[in-house]
mmCIF file of C-alpha atoms and ligand atoms in Angstrom:
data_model
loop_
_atom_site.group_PDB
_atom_site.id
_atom_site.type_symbol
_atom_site.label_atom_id
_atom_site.label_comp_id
_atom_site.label_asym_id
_atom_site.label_seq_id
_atom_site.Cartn_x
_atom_site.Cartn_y
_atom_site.Cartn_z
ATOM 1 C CA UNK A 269 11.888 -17.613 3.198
ATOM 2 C CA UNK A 270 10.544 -20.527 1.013
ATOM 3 C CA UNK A 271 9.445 -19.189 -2.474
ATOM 4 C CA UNK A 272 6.728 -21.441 -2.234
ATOM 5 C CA UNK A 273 5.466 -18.998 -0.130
ATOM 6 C CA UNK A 274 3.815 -17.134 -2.412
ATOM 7 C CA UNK A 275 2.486 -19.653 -5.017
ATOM 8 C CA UNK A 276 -0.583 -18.077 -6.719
ATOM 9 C CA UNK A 277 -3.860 -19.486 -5.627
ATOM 10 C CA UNK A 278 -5.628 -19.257 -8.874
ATOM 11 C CA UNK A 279 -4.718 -21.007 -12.453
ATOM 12 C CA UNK A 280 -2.314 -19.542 -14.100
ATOM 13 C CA UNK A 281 -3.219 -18.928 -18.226
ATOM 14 C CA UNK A 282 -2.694 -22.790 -19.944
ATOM 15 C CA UNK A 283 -0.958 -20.656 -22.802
ATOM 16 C CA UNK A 284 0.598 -17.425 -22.155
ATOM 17 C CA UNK A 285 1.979 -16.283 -25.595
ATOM 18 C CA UNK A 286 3.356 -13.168 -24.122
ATOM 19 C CA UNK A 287 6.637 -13.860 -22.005
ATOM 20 C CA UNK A 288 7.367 -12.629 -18.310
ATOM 21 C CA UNK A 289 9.951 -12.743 -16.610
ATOM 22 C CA UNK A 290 9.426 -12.324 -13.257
ATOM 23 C CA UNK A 291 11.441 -10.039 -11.347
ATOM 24 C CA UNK A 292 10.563 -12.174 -7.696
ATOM 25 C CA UNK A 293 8.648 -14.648 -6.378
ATOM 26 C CA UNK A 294 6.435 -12.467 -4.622
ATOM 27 C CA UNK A 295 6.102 -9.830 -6.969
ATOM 28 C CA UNK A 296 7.179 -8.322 -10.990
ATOM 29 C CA UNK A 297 7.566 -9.396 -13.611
ATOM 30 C CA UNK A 298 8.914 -8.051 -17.679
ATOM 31 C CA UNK A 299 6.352 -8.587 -20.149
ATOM 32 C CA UNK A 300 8.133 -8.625 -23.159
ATOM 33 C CA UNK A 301 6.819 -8.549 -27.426
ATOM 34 C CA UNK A 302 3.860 -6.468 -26.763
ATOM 35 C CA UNK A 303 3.835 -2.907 -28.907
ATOM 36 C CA UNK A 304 1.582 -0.759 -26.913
ATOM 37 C CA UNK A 305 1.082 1.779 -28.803
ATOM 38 C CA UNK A 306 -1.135 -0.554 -30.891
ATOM 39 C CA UNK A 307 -4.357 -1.841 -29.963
ATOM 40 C CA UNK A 308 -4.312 -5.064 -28.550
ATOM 41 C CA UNK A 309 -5.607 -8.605 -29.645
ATOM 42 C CA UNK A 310 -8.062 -10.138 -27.670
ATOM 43 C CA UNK A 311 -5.493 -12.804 -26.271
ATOM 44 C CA UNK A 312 -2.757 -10.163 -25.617
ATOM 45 C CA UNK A 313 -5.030 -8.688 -23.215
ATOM 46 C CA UNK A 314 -6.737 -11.931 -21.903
ATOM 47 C CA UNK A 315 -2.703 -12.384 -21.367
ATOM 48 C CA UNK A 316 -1.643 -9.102 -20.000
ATOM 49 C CA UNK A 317 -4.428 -9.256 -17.360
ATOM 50 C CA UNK A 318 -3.835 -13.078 -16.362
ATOM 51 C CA UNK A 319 -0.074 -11.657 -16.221
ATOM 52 C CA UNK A 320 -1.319 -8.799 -13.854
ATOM 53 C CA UNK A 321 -2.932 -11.325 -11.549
ATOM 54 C CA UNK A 322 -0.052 -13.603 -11.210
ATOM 55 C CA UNK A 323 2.863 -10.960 -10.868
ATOM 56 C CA UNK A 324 0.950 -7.609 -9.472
ATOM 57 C CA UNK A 325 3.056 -5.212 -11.293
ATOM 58 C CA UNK A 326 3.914 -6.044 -14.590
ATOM 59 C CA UNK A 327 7.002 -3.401 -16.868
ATOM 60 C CA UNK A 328 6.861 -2.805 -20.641
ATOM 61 C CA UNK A 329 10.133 -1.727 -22.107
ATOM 62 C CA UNK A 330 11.262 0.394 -24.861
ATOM 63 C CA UNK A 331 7.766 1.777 -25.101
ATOM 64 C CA UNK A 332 6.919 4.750 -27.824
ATOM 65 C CA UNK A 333 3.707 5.758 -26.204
ATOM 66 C CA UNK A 334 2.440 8.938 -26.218
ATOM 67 C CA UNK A 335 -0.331 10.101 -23.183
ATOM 68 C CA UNK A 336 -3.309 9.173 -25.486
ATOM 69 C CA UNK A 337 -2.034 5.912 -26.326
ATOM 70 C CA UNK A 338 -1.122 4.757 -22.999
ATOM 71 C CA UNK A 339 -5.183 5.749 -22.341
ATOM 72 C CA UNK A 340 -6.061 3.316 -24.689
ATOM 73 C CA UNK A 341 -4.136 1.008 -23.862
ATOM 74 C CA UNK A 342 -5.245 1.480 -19.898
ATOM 75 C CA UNK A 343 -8.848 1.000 -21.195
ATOM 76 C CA UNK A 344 -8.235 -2.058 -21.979
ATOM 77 C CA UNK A 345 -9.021 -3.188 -18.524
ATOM 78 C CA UNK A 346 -11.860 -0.994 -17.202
ATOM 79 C CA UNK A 347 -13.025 2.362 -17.100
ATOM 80 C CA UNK A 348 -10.930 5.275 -16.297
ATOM 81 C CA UNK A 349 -10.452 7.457 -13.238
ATOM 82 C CA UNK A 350 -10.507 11.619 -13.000
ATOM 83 C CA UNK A 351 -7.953 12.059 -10.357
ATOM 84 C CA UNK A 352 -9.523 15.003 -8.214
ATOM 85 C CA UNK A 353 -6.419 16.832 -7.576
ATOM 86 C CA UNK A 354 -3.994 16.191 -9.652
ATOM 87 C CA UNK A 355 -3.512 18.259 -13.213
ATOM 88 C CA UNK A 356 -3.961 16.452 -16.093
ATOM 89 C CA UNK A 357 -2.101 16.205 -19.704
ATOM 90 C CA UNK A 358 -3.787 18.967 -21.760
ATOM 91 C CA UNK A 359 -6.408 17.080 -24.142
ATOM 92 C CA UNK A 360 -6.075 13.682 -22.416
ATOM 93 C CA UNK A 361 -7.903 14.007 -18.823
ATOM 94 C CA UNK A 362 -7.378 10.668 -17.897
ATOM 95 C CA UNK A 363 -3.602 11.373 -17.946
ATOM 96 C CA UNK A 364 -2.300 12.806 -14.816
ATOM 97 C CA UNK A 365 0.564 14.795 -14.464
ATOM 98 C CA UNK A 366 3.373 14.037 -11.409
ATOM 99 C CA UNK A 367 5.981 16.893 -12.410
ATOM 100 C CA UNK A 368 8.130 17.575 -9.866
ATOM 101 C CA UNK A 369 8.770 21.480 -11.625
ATOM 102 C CA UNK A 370 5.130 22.014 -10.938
ATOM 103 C CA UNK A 371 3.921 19.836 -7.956
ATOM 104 C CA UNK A 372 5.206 19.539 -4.494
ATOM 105 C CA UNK A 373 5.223 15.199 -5.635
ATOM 106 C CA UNK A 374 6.930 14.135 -1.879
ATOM 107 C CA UNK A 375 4.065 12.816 -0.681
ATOM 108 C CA UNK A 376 4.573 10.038 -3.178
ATOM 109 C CA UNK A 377 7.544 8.846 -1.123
ATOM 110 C CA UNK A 378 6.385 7.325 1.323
ATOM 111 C CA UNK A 379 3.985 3.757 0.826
ATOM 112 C CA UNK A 380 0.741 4.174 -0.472
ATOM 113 C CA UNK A 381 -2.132 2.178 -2.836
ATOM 114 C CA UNK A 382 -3.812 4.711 -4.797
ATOM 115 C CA UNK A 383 -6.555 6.353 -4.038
ATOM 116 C CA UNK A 384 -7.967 4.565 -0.731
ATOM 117 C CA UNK A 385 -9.354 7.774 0.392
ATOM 118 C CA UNK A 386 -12.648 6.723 -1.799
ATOM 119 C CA UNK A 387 -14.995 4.354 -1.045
ATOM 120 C CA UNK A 388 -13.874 2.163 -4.685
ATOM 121 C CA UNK A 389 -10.157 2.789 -4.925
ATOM 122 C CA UNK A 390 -8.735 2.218 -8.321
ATOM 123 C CA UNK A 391 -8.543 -1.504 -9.572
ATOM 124 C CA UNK A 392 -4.812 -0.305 -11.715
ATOM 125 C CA UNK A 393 -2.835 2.202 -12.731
ATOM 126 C CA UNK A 394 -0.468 2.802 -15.814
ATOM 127 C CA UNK A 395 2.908 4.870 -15.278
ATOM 128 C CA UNK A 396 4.959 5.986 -18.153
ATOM 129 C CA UNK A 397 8.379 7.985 -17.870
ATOM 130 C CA UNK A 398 8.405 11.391 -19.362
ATOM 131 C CA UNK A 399 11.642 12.782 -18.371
ATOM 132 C CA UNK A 400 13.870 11.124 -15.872
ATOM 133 C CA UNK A 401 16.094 12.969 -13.444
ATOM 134 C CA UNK A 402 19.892 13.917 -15.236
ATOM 135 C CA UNK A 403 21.445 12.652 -11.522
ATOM 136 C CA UNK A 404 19.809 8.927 -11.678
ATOM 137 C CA UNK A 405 17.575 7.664 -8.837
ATOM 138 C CA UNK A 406 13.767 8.439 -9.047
ATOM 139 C CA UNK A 407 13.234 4.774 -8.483
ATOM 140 C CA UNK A 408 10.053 3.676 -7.777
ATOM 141 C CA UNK A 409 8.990 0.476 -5.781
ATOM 142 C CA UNK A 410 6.180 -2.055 -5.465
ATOM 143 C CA UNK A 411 5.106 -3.891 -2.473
ATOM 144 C CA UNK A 412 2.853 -7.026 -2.332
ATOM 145 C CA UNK A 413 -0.014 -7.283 -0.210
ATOM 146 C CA UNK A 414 -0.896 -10.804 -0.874
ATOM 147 C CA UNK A 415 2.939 -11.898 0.308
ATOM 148 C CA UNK A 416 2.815 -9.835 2.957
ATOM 149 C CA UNK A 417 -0.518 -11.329 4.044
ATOM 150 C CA UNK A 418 0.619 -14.823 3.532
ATOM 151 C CA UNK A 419 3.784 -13.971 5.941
ATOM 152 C CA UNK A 420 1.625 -13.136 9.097
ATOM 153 C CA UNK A 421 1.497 -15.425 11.816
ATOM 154 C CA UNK A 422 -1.721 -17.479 12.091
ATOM 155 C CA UNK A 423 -2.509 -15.580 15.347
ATOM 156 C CA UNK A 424 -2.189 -12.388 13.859
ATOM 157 C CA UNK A 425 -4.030 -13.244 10.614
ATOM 158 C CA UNK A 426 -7.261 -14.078 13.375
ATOM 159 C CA UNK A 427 -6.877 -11.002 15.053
ATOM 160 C CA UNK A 428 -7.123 -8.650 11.360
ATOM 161 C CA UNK A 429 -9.550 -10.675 9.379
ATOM 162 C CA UNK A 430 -12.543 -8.878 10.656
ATOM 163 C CA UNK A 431 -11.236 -5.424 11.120
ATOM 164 C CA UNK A 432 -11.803 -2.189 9.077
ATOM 165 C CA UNK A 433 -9.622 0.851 8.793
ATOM 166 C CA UNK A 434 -10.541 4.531 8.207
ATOM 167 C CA UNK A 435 -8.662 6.164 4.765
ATOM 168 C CA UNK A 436 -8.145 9.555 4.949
ATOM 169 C CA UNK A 437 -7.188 12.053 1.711
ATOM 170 C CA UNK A 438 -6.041 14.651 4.531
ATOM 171 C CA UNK A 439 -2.716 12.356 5.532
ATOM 172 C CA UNK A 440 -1.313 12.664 1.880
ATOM 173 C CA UNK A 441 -3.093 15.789 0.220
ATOM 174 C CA UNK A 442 -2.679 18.888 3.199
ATOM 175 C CA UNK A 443 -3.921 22.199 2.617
ATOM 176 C CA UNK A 444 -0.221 23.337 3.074
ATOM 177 C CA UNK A 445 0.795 21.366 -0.333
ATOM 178 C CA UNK A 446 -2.038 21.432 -2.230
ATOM 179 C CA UNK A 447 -3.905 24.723 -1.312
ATOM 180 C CA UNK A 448 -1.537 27.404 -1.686
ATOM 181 C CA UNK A 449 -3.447 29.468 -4.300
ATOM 182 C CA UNK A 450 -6.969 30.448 -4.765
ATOM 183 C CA UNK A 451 -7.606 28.287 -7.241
ATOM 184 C CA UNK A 452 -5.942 25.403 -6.098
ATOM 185 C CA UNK A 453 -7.567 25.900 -2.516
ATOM 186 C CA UNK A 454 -10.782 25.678 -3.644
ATOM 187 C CA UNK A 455 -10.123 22.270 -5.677
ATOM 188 C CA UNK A 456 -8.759 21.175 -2.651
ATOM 189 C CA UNK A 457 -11.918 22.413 -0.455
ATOM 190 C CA UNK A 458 -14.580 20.546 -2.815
ATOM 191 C CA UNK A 459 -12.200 17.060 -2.842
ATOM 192 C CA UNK A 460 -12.376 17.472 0.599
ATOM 193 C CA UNK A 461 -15.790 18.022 0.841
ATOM 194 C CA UNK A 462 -16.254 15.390 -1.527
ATOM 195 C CA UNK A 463 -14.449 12.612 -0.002
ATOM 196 C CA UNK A 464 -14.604 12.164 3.854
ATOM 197 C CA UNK A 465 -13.268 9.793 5.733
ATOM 198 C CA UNK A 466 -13.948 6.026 4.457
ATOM 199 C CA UNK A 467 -13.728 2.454 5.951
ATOM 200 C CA UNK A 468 -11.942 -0.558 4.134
ATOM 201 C CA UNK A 469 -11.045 -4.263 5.331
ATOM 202 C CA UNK A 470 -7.793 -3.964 7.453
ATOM 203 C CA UNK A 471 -7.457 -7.638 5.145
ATOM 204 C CA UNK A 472 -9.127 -7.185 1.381
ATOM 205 C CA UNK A 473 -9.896 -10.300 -0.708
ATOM 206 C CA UNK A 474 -8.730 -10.090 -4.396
ATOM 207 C CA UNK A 475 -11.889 -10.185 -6.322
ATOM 208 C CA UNK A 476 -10.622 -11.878 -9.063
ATOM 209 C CA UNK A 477 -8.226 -14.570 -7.096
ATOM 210 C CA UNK A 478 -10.259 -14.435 -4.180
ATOM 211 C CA UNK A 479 -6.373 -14.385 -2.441
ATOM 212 C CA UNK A 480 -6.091 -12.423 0.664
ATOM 213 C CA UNK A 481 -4.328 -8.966 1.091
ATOM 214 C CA UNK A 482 -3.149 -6.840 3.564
ATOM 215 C CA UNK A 483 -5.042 -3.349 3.078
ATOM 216 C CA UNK A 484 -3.056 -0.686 4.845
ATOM 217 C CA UNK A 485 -0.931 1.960 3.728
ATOM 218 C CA UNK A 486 0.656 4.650 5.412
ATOM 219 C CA UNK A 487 -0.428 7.111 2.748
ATOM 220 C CA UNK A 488 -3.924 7.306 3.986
ATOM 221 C CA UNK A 489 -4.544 5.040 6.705
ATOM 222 C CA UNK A 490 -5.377 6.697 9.812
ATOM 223 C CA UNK A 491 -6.925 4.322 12.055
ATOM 224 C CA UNK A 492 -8.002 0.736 13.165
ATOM 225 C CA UNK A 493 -12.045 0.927 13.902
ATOM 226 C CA UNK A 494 -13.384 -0.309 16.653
ATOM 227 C CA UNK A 495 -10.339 -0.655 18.940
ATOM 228 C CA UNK A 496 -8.646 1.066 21.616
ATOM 229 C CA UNK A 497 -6.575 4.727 19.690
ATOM 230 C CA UNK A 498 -3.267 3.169 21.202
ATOM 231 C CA UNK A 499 -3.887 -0.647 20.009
ATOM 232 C CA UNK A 500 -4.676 0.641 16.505
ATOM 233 C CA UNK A 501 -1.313 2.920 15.989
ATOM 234 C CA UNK A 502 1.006 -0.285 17.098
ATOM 235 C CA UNK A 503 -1.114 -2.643 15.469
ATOM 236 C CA UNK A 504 -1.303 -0.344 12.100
ATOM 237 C CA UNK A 505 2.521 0.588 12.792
ATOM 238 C CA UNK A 506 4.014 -2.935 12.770
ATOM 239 C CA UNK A 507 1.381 -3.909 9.730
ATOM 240 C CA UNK A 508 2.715 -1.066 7.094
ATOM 241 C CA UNK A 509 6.188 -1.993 8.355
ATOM 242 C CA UNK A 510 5.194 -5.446 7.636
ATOM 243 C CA UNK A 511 3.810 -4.764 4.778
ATOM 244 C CA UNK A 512 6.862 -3.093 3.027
ATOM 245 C CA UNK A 513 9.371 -5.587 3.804
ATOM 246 C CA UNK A 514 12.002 -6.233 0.864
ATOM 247 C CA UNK A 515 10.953 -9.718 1.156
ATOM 248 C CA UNK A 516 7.631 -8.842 -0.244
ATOM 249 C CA UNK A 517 8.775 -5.535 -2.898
ATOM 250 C CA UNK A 518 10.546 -4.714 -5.754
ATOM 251 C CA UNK A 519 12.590 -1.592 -6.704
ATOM 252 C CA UNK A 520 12.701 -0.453 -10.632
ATOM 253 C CA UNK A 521 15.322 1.341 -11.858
ATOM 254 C CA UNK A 522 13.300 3.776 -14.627
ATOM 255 C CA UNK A 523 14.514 3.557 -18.539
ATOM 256 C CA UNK A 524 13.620 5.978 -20.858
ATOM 257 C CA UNK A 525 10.403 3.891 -22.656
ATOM 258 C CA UNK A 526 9.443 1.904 -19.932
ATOM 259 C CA UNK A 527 5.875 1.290 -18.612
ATOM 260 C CA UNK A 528 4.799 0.320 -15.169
ATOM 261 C CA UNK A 529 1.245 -1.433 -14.872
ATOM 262 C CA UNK A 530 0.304 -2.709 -11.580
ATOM 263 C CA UNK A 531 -3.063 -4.127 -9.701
ATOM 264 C CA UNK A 532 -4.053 -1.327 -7.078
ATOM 265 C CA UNK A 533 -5.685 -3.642 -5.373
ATOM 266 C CA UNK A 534 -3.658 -5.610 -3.428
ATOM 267 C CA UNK A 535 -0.020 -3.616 -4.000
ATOM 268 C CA UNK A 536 1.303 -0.346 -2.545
ATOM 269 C CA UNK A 537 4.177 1.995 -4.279
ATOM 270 C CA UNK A 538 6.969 4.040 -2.948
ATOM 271 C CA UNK A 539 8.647 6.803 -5.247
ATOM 272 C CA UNK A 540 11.902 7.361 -3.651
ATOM 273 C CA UNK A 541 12.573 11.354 -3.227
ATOM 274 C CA UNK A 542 16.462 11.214 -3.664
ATOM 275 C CA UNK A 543 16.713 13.284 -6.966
ATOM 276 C CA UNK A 544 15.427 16.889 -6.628
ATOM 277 C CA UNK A 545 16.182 19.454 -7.216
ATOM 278 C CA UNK A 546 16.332 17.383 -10.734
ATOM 279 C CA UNK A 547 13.436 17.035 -12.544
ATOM 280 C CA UNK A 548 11.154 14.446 -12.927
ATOM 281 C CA UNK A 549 7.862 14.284 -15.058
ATOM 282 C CA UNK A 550 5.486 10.844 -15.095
ATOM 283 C CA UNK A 551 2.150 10.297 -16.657
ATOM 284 C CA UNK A 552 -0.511 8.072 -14.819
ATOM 285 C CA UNK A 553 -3.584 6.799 -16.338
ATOM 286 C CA UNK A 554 -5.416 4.933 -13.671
ATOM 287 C CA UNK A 555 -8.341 2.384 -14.232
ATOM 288 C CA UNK A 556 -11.340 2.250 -11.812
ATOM 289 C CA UNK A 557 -12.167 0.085 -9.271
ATOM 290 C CA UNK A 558 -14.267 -1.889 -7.067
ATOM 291 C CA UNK A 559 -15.846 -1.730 -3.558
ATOM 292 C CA UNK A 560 -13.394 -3.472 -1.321
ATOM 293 C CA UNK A 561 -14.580 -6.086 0.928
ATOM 294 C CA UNK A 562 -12.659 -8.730 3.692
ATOM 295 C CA UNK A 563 -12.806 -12.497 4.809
ATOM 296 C CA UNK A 564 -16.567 -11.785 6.011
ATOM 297 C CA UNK A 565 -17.063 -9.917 3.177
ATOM 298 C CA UNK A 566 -17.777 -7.119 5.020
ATOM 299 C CA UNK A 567 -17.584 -3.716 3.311
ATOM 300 C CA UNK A 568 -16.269 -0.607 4.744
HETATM 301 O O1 AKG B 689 6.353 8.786 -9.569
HETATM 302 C C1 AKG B 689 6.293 7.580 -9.360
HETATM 303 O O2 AKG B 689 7.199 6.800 -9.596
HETATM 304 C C2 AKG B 689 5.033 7.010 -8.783
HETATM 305 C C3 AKG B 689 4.144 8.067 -8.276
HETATM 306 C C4 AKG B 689 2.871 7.518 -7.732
HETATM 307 O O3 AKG B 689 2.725 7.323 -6.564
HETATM 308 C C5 AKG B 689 1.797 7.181 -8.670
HETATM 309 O O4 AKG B 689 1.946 7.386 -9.874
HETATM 310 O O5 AKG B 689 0.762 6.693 -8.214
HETATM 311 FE FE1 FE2 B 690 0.802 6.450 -6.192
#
């Protein structure tokens, strides 16, 4: 596959003082001489977010952060996100906590973007390691929508453009993981309450590159609107399939330190189950979105 492929389609920064190494073509990169745990200059975040555009998913290494500094540092780039099931670091809300000792975390392995089960999904998210599993593995990967758009055929780019999808928190949070006390049951009843079904663009434009993304995941995509029940579960089948090709991901091996950013927008993740019954304990901070919308800009 030519790397051209997936040239961005929107300047990149004249002057990028921070340096990246990117880890493919089509997505990653190493950002490297940035301290988070201070606060940043104007220009290291102008940088860090024109970084974010360009690569999708951008690691910090060697990181000392602790769960209220990686906050700040999140906030850099919008407001932040109360995950509605998830527990939280004690004192820092906005820090969720995927511990494998105290959450049944599988439903992370398999490929999702975050939070498409509301009507704005989040526009980023910020992983730290905690504790990373004695046996190795606990990998996570990144997949990019924008490559994996740009690799369709013409034909099938004409058939998706216009469609919408419905996003369902019931494929990834059941009542059989996630309500099995009282307490925990009735969290899960109110999210579910909460959040019904929603429609997105089976295609989302970027709405900062204006570049054009595939926008299904099998983590909460349930169906193709509008189209015969059998049509939509081939046509959504061989699109995640699609969408998660190696061509288009990358896989990062976790160091202690490191820090995963990545645009929510137009990726999907994969944390790869192959460690338990090791433990494993991350910290998210995840940064609010935007309404998605397609080609016609039509809303879901
Ligand atoms: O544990 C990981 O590596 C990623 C988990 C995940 O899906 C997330 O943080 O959104
Ligand atoms: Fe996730």
């Amino acid at each position: 596959m030519a790397s051209t492929a997936f040239a961005p389609s929107f300047p990149l920064p004249a002057n990028t003082e921070l340096k990246a190494t990117p880890l493919s073509p089509a997505i990653g990169a190493i950002v490297e001489s940035v301290d988070l745990s201070h606060p940043l200059s104007p220009s290291q975040k102008n940088n860090i977010h024109q970084l974010l555009l360009r690569h999708q998913v951008l690691f910090f290494r060697k990181q000392t952060i602790s769960p209220a500094q990686q906050r700040d540092f999140a906030r850099n780039f919008g407001k932040l996100h109360l995950h509605p099931i998830f527990p939280t670091v004690p004192d820092v809300p906005e820090a969720i906590v995927l511990d494998t000792a105290k959450n049944d975390l599988r439903d992370n392995a398999l490929w999702h973007t975050d939070v498409t089960f509301q009507q704005e999904p989040p526009m980023g998210a910020v992983l730290t390691s905690r504790l990373l599993p004695e046996t190795g593995g606990g990998d996570t990967l990144w997949a990019s929508g924008t490559a994996a758009y740009d690799a369709l055929s013409d034909g099938m780019k004409q058939r998706i453009d216009t469609l919408t999808a419905q996003h369902d928190f019931l494929r990834s949070f059941p009542v059989s993981r996630y309500g099995r006390t009282e307490a925990e049951l009735e969290k899960w009843a109110e999210t579910r309450n909460n959040f019904p079904p929603v429609t997105h663009p089976v295609v989302r434009i970027h709405p900062e590159t204006g570049a054009k993304a595939l926008f299904v995941n099998e983590g909460f995509t349930t169906e193709i609107n509008d189209i015969d029940p059998e049509e939509s579960a081939a046509l959504l089948s061989y699109l995640t399939r699609h969408a998660t090709r190696p061509e288009f991901s990358i896989r990062w091996r976790w160091e202690e330190g490191d820090v995963a950013f990545w645009d929510n927008r137009i990726t999907q993740h994969y944390a790869v189950n192959d460690y338990l019954p090791a433990r494993r304990i991350m910290n998210r901070v995840t940064i609010i979105g935007d309404r998605p919308y397609g080609p016609t800009r039509q809303e879901g």
